[in-house]
PDB file of C-alpha atoms and ligand atoms in Angstrom:
ATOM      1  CA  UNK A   1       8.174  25.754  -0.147  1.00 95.00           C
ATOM      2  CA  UNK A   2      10.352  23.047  -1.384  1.00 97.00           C
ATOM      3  CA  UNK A   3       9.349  19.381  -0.739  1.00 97.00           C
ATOM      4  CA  UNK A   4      12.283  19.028   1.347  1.00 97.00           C
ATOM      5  CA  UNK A   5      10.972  21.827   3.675  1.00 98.00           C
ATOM      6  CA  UNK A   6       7.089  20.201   3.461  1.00 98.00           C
ATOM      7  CA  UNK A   7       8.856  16.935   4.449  1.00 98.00           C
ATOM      8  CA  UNK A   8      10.578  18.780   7.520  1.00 98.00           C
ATOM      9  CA  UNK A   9       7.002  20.513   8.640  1.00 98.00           C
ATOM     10  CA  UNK A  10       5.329  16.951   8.379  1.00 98.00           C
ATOM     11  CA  UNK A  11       8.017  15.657  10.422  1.00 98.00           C
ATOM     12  CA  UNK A  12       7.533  18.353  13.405  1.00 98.00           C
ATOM     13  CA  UNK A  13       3.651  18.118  13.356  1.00 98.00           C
ATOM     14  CA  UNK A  14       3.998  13.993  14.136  1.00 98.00           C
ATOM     15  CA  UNK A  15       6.538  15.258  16.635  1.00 98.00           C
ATOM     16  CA  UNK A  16       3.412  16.953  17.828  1.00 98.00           C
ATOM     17  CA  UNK A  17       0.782  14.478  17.539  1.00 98.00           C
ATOM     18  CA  UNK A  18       2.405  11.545  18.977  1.00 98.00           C
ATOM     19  CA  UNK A  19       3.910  13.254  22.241  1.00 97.00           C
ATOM     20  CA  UNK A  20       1.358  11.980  24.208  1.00 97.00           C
ATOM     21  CA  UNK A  21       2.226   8.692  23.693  1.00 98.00           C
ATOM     22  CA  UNK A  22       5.681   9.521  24.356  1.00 97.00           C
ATOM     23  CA  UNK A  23       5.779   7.547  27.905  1.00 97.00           C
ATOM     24  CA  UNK A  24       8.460   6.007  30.219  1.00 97.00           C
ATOM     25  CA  UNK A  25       7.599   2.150  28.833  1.00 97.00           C
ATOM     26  CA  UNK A  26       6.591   3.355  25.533  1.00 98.00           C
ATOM     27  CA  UNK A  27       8.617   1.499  22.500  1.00 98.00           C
ATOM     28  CA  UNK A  28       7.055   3.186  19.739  1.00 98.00           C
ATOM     29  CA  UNK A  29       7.440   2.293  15.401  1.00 98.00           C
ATOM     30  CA  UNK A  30       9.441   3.753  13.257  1.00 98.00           C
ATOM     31  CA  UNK A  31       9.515   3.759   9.707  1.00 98.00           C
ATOM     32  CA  UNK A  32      12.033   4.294   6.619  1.00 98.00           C
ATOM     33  CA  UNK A  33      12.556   7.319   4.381  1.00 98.00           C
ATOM     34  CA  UNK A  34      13.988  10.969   3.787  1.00 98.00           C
ATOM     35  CA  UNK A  35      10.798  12.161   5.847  1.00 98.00           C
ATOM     36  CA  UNK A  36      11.236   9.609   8.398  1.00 98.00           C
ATOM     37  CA  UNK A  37      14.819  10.476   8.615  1.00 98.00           C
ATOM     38  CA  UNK A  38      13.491  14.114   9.610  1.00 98.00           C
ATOM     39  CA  UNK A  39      11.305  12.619  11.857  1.00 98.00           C
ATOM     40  CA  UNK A  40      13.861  10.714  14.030  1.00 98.00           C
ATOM     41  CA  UNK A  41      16.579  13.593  13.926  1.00 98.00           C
ATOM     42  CA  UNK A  42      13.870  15.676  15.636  1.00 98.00           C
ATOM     43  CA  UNK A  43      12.585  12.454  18.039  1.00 98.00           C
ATOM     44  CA  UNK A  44      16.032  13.049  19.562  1.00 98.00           C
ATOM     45  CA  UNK A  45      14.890  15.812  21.500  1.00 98.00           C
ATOM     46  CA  UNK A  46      12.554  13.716  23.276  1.00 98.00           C
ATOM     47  CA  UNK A  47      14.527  10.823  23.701  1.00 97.00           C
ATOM     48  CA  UNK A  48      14.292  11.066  27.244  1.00 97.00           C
ATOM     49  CA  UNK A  49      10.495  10.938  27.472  1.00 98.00           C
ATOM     50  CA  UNK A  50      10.042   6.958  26.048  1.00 98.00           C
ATOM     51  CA  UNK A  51      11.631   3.849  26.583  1.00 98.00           C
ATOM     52  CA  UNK A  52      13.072   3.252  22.916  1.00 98.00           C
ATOM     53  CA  UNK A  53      11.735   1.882  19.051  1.00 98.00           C
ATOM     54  CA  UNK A  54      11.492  -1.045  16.649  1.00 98.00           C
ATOM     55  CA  UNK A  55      13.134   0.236  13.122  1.00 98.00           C
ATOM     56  CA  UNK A  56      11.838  -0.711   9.911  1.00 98.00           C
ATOM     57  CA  UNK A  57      15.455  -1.087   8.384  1.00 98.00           C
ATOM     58  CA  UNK A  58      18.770  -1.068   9.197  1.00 98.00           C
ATOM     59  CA  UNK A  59      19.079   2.255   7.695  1.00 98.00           C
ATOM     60  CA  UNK A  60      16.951   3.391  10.511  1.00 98.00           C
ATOM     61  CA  UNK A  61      18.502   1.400  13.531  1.00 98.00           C
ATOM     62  CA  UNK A  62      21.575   3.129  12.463  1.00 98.00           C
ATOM     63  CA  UNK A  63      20.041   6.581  12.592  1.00 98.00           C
ATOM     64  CA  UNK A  64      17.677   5.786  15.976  1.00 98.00           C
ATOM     65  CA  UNK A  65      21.210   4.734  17.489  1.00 98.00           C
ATOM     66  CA  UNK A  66      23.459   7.878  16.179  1.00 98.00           C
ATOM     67  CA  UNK A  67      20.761   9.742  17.738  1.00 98.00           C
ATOM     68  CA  UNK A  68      20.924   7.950  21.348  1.00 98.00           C
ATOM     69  CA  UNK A  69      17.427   6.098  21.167  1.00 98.00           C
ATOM     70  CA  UNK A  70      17.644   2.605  21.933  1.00 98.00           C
ATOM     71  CA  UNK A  71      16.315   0.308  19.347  1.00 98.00           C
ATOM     72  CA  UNK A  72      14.383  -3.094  20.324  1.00 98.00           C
ATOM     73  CA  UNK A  73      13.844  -6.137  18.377  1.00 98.00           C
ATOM     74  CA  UNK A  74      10.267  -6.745  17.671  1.00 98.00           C
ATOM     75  CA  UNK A  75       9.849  -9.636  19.533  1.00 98.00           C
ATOM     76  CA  UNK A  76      10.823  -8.828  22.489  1.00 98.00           C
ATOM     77  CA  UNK A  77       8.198  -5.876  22.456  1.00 98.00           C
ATOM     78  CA  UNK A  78       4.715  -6.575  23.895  1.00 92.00           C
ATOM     79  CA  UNK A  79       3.066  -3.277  22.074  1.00 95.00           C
ATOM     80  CA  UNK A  80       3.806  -0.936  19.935  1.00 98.00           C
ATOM     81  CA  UNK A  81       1.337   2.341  20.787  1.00 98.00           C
ATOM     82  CA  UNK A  82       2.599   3.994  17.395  1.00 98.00           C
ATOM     83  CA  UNK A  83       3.951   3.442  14.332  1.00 98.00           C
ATOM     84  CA  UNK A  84       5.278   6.876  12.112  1.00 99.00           C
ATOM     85  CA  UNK A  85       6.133   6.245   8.481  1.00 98.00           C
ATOM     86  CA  UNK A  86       6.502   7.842   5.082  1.00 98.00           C
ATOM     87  CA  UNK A  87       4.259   7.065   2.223  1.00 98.00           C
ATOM     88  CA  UNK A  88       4.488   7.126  -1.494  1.00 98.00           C
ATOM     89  CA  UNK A  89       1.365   7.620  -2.683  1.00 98.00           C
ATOM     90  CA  UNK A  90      -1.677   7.943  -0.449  1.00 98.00           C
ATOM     91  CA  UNK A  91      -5.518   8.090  -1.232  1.00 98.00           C
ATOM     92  CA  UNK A  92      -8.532   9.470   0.877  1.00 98.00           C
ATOM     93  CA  UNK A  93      -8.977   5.951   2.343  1.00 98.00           C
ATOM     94  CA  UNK A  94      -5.207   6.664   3.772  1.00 98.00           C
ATOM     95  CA  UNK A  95      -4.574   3.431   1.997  1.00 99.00           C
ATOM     96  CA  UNK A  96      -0.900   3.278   0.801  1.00 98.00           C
ATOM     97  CA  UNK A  97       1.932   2.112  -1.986  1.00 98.00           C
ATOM     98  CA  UNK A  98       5.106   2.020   0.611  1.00 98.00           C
ATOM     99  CA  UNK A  99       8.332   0.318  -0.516  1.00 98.00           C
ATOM    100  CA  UNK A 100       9.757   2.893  -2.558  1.00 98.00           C
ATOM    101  CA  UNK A 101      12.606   2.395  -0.358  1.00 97.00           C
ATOM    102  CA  UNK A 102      12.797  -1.400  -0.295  1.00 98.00           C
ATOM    103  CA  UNK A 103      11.796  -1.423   3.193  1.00 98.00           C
ATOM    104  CA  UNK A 104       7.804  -2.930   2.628  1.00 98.00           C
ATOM    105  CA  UNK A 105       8.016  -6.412   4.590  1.00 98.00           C
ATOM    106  CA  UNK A 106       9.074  -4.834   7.848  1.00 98.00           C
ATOM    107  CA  UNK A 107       7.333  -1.764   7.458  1.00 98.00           C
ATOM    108  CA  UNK A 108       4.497  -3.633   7.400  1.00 98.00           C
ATOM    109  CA  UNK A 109       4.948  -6.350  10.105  1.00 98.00           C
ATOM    110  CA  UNK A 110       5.330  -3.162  12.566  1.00 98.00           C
ATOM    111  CA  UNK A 111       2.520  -1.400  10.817  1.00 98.00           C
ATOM    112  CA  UNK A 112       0.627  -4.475  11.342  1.00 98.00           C
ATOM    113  CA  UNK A 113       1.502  -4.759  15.404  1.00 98.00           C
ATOM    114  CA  UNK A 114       0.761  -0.732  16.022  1.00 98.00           C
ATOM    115  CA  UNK A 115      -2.719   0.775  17.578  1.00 98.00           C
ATOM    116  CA  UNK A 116      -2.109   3.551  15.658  1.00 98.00           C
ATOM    117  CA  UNK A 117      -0.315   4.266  12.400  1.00 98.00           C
ATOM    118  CA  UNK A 118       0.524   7.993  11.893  1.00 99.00           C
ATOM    119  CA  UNK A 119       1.252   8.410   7.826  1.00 99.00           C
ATOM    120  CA  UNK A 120       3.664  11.611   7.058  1.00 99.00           C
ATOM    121  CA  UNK A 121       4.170  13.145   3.760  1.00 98.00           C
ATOM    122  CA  UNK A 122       4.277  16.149   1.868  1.00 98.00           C
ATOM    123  CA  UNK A 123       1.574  17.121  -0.731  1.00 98.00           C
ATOM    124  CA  UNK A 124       2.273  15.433  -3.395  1.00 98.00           C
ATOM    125  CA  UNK A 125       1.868  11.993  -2.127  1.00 98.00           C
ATOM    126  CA  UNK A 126      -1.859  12.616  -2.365  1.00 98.00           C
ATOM    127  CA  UNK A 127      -3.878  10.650  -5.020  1.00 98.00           C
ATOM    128  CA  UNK A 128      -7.343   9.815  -6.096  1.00 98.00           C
ATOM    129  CA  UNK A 129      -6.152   6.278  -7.087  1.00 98.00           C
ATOM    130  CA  UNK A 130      -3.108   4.662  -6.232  1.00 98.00           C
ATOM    131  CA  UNK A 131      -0.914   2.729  -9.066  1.00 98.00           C
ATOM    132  CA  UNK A 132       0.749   5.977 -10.407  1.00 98.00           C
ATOM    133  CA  UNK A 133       4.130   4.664  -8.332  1.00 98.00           C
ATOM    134  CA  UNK A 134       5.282   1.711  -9.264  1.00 98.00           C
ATOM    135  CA  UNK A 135       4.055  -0.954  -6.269  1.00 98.00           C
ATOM    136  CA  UNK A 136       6.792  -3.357  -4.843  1.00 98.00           C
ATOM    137  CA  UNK A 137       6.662  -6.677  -4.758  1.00 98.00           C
ATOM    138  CA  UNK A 138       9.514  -8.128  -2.478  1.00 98.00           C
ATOM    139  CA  UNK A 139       9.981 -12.144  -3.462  1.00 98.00           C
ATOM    140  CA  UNK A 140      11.849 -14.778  -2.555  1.00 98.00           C
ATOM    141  CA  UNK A 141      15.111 -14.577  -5.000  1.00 98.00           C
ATOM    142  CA  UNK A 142      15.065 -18.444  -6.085  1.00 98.00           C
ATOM    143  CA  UNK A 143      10.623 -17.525  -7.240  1.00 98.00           C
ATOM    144  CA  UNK A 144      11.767 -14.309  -8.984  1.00 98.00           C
ATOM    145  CA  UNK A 145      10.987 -15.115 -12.663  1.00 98.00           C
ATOM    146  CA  UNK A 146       8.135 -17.268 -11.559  1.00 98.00           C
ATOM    147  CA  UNK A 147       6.572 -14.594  -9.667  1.00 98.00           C
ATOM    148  CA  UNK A 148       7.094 -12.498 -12.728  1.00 98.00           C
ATOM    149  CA  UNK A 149       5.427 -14.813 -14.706  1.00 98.00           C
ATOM    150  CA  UNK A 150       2.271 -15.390 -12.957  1.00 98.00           C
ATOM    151  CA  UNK A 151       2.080 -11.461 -12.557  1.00 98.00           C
ATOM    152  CA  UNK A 152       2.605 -10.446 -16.335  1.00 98.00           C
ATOM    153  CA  UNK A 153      -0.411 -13.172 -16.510  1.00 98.00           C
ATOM    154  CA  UNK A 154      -2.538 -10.955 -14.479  1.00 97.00           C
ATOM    155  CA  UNK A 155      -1.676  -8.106 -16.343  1.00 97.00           C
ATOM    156  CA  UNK A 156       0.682  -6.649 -14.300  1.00 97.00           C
ATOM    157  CA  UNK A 157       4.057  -5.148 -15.528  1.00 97.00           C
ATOM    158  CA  UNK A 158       6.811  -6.428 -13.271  1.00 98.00           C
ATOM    159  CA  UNK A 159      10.656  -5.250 -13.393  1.00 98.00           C
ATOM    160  CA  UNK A 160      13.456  -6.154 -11.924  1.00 98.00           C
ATOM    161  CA  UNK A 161      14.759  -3.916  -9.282  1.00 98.00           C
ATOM    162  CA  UNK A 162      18.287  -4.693 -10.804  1.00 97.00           C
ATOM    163  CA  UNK A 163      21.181  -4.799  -7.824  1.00 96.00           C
ATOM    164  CA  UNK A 164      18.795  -4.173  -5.026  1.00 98.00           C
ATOM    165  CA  UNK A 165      19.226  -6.916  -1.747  1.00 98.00           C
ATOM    166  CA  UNK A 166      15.905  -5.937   0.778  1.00 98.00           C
ATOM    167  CA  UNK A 167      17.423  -6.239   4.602  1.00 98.00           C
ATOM    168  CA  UNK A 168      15.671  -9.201   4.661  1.00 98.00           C
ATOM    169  CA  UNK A 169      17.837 -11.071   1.601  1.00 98.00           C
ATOM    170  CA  UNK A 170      15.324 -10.792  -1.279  1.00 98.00           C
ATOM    171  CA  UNK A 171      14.898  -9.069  -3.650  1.00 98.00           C
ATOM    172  CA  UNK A 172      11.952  -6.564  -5.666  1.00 98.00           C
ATOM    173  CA  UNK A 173       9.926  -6.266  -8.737  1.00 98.00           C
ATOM    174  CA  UNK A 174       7.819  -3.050  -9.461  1.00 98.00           C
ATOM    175  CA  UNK A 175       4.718  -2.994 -11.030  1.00 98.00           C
ATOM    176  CA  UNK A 176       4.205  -0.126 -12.997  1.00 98.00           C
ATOM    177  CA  UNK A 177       1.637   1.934 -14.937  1.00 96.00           C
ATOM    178  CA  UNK A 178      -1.380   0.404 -12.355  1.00 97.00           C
ATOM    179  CA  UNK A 179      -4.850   2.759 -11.403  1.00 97.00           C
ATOM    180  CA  UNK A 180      -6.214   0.638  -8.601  1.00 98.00           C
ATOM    181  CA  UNK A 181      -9.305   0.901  -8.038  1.00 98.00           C
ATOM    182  CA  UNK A 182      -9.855  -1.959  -5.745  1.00 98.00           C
ATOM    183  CA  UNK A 183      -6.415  -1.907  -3.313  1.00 98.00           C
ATOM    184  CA  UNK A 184      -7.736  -4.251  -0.978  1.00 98.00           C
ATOM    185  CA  UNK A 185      -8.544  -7.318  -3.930  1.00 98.00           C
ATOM    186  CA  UNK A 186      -4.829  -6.535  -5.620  1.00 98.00           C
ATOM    187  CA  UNK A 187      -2.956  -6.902  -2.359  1.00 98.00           C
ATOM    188  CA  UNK A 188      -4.697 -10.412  -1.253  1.00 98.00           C
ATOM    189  CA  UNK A 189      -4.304 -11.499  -5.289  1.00 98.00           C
ATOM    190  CA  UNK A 190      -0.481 -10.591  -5.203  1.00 98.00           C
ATOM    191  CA  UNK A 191       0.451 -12.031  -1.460  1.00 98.00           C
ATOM    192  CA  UNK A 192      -1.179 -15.044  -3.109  1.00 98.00           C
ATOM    193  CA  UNK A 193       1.338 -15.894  -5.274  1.00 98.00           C
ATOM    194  CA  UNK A 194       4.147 -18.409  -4.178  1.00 98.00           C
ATOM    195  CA  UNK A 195       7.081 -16.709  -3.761  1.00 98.00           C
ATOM    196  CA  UNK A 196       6.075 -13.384  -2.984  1.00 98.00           C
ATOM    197  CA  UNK A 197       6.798 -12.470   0.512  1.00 98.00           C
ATOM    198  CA  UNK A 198       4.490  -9.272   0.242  1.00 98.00           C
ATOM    199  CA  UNK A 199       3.370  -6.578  -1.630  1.00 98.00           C
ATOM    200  CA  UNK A 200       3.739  -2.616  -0.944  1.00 98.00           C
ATOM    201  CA  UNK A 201       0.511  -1.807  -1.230  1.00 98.00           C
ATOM    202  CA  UNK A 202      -1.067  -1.320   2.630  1.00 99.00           C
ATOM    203  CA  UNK A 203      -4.870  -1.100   1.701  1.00 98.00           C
ATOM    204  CA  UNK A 204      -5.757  -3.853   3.982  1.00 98.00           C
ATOM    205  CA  UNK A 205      -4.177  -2.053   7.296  1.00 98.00           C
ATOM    206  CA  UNK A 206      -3.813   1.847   6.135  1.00 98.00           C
ATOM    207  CA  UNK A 207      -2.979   4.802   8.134  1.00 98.00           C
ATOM    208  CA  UNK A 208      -5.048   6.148  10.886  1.00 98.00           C
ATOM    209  CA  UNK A 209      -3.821   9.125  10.403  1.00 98.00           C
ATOM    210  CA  UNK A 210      -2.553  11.737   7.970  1.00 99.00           C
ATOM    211  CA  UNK A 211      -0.145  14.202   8.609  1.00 99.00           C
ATOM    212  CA  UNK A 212       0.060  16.220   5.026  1.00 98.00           C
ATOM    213  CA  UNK A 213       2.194  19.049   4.221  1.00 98.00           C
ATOM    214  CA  UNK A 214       1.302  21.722   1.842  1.00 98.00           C
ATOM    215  CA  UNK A 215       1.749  24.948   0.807  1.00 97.00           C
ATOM    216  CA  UNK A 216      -0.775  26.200   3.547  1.00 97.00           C
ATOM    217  CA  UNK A 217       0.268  24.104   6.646  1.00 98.00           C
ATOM    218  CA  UNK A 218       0.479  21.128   7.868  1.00 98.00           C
ATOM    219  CA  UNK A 219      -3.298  19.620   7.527  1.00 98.00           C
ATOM    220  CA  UNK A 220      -4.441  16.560   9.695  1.00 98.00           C
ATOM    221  CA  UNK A 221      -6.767  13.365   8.536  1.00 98.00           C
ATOM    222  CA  UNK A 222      -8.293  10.365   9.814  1.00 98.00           C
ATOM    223  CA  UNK A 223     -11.176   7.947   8.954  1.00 92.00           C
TER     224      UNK A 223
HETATM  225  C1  5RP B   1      10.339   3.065   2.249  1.00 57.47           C
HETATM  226  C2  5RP B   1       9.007   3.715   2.228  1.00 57.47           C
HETATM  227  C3  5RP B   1       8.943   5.185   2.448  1.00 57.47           C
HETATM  228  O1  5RP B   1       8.039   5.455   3.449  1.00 57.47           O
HETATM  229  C4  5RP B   1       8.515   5.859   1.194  1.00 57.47           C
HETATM  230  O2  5RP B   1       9.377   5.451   0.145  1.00 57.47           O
HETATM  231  C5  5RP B   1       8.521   7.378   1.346  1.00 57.47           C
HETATM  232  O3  5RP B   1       9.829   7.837   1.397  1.00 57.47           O
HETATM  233  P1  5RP B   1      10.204   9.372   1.502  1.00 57.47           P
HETATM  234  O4  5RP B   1       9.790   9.837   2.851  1.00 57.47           O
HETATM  235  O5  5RP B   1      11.710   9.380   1.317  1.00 57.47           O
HETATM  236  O6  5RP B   1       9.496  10.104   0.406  1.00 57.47           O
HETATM  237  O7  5RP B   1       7.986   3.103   2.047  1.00 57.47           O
HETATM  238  O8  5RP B   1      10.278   1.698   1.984  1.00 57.47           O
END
């Protein structure tokens, strides 16, 4: 199977898994992605079942609304019973580097309101220790070289995500070459420096569940 075809199988099974939750006052998370983008075209189906969604990005308001489902801002949502998002690297803690797509900060202020987070990805997402994808940092654009800086002092390697404006107006440096064996310490040590509005790495609030995608099915995890 191709990835884009593991993506699309991931996508159906959390079509699956969340449909109970699919109720008339329901305003459920979604995230940002390729396999998110799956995910909504085939949420469309049900659109009738739930009330609407909070988006992660602008990129997926505009795909929530081409589909019909009504999108919400956050604060004017009391609970969100689900949040489904993408991942791009994920360990057997179903802790997470996110962010690939610039979308970190509000994936994880939604990830951080949800009862449940449902995580789906195709195989090769799937890590013993995360740090192999480069982890975002999103900063304040005025703290950029500062925050650069302090994190070549911790012995991070920060670059410049040259071009790139997040929806929120900042902008991102990726940390490369990392093994992290501690995820929890490294995201409270980088949302510690001034400047950086927050990290991609979502160790502190991972998924409570995995929907993964191989060659043999679609295979489900939790804690
Ligand atoms: C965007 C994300 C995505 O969830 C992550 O990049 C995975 O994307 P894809 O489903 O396209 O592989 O964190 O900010």
């Amino acid at each position: 199977m191709t990835q884009d075809e593991l993506k699309q199988a991931a996508a159906a099974a959390a079509i699956d898994d969340i449909k109970p939750l699919l109720l008339a006052d329901a305003v459920i998370g979604i995230g940002t992605g390729s396999t998110v983008n799956r995910f909504i075209d085939l949420l469309a189906g049900s659109r009738h079942l739930f009330r609407g969604a909070v988006a992660s990005s602008q990129a997926t308001t505009a795909r929530l609304k081409a589909n019909g489902i009504e999108v919400f801002e956050l604060n004017h949502v009391g609970s969100v019973p689900v949040y489904i998002d993408g991942a791009d690297e994920i360990n057997h803690h179903l802790q997470m580097i996110k962010g690939g797509g610039g979308a970190l900060t509000r994936e994880k202020i939604i990830a951080a309101c949800a009862e449940r987070f449902v995580c789906i990805a195709d195989a090769s997402k799937r890590v013993q220790l995360l740090g192999g994808f480069p982890l975002p940092i999103e900063v304040i654009p005025m703290a950029r070289s500062y925050v650069a800086r302090e994190l070549v002092k911790l012995g991070f390697n920060p670059i410049y995500r040259d071009g790139v404006v997040t929806d929120n107006g900042n902008q991102i440096l990726d940390c490369h070459g990392l093994m992290l064996e501690d995820p929890r310490h490294t995201e409270s040590e980088l949302n510690n420096i001034v400047g950086v509005v927050t990290n991609g790495l979502f160790a502190r609030r991972p998924a409570d569940v995995l929907l993964l995608a191989g060659e043999d099915g679609v295979s489900r995890f939790t804690h």
